[in-house]
Amino acid sequence: MTSTAGTTRPTGRRRVVSAAAAGALAVSGVVLVATPAEAGPSTRGCENRVNASIDKLLTCVTAAGVTEHLAAFQAAADANGGNRASGSTGYAASADHVDATLTAAGYDVVRQSFEFPFFEQTSAAGFAQVAPEAATYAEGTDFAVATFSGSGDVTAVAQAVDTDFTPTATSTSGCEAADFAGFTAGSIALVQRGSCDFAVKSANAEAAGAAGVVIVNRGTSDDGGLISPTLGAPGVGIPVVGTTSALGSTLAGDTLALTVDAVSEVRTTENLTAELPGRVDDGVVVVGGHLDSVPEGPGINDNGSGSATILEVAQNLARTQLEHPVRFAFWGAEEFGLLGSQAYVDSLTDAELARIGSYLNFDMLGSPNHANFVYDSDASTFPAPEGYVSAESGAIEATFEAFYDSRGIAYEDTEFDGRSDYQAFADAGIPSGGLFSGAEDVKTPEQAARYGGTAGVAYDACYHQACDDLDNVSQLALDQNSDAVAYAVLTIADAGTGPGQGNG
């Protein structure tokens, strides 16, 4: 059973663990060994037996088992440039681990490829005034590289395009090719944020021969600070940055140096799904989380922890038939805008969507300074987008709460606002819910009293950073939340027309 004192149950299962994964466990300092006095019920043979009861399944699903998969994800990152971002070899290695694990457990794995816009800034950018005076500007304070900017290292005179930078919300600077009449090719274009897309301004500047683009904020009372533009998709081949109104409005006629080194291109990645048949064919319970990391790091908590937990549950249900099918899903390109789950939902026919009874989402389950957050899918604490909340989505939330209540584990609501992969399913009218253990927000003193940990510190201080590695995971959070996942999957999938079943 789950311990609230920070211990984890040992595993007696025979598992095939790669040498790389074993090495990652050893290097991280994670030790998952228990003395006989600490050992709970034996988990020997779990993956080869029917685990159709809560007690059997929760005995088999362990933090140790989840951590074995986390070690494989860490090894994938270590061998491939330090990350598992979609479109990278690190992601491909992670997907191969998921595929091999599920195939060995007896599942038929479907790998769905899709294209997506990829952007990665590969080194620090530079922005400076060369003349008439020298000044160096700070990235993140004075300027920000536009997402999907092209690359380049240019020194040129800055030329304002159809603007004198008077504060306005409706500037058309750079919105039309005619705005660049008289523009000197080879100059850096200064355009003001306004009524058309940044991509339009940048493309027009490039077509006019600009060597680079600086997008200046509007200068109005609510839009004067640093702007971090996005161009929406690859296509612009010159460097593009955003800056403040105060700085940008002073640069016309100055000689500027601008350096951006980035990869901006369309890449291919994939989702992986595998279905456990049920006694009936409808009311499918989709259990998903994103497999990819950000380019900045290995993403072991975000979201190796969710993916590894789903994989652990799938292994231990492989010989079990529940009332409804369970479809285990591992999404690509979440970190680029929830793209994989949306591509998957978009690919389904109306009949295929109608088979789905519920969607359970698991994103960041092992935050080192964790809280236990349940998506507020009954809208009892936070408002939710229209159509997201139903009696069935509320029943999903109640299922997680029932687990935590039964174990005396603290929990609380978190916004059900579409920040993770449940968005595509909720938008399609499918009852959804899930768990989360915290990201960049700061733990309150009240939460520290309830969960332990440190008040005034982020739930995950390594969120979207290189330090989100195997040492950045709470074994207590994994233990509690992997049990909660297993409990909810079995309860909802075996519920007939009970909790969480929307279409079943």
CSV table of C-alpha atoms in Angstrom, one decimal, residues 104 211 247 281 310 317 424 439 448 451 481:
chain,number,residue,atom,x,y,z
A,104,ALA,CA,7.2,-7.1,-24.9
A,211,ALA,CA,19.3,42.0,-43.2
A,247,LEU,CA,14.7,51.2,-26.5
A,281,ASP,CA,-15.9,-2.1,-27.4
A,310,ILE,CA,1.5,5.3,-17.8
A,317,LEU,CA,-2.6,-4.5,-16.9
A,424,ALA,CA,-7.9,18.5,-27.5
A,439,ALA,CA,5.7,23.3,-12.1
A,448,ALA,CA,4.4,23.1,2.9
A,451,TYR,CA,2.8,18.1,1.9
A,481,ASN,CA,0.7,9.4,-7.8
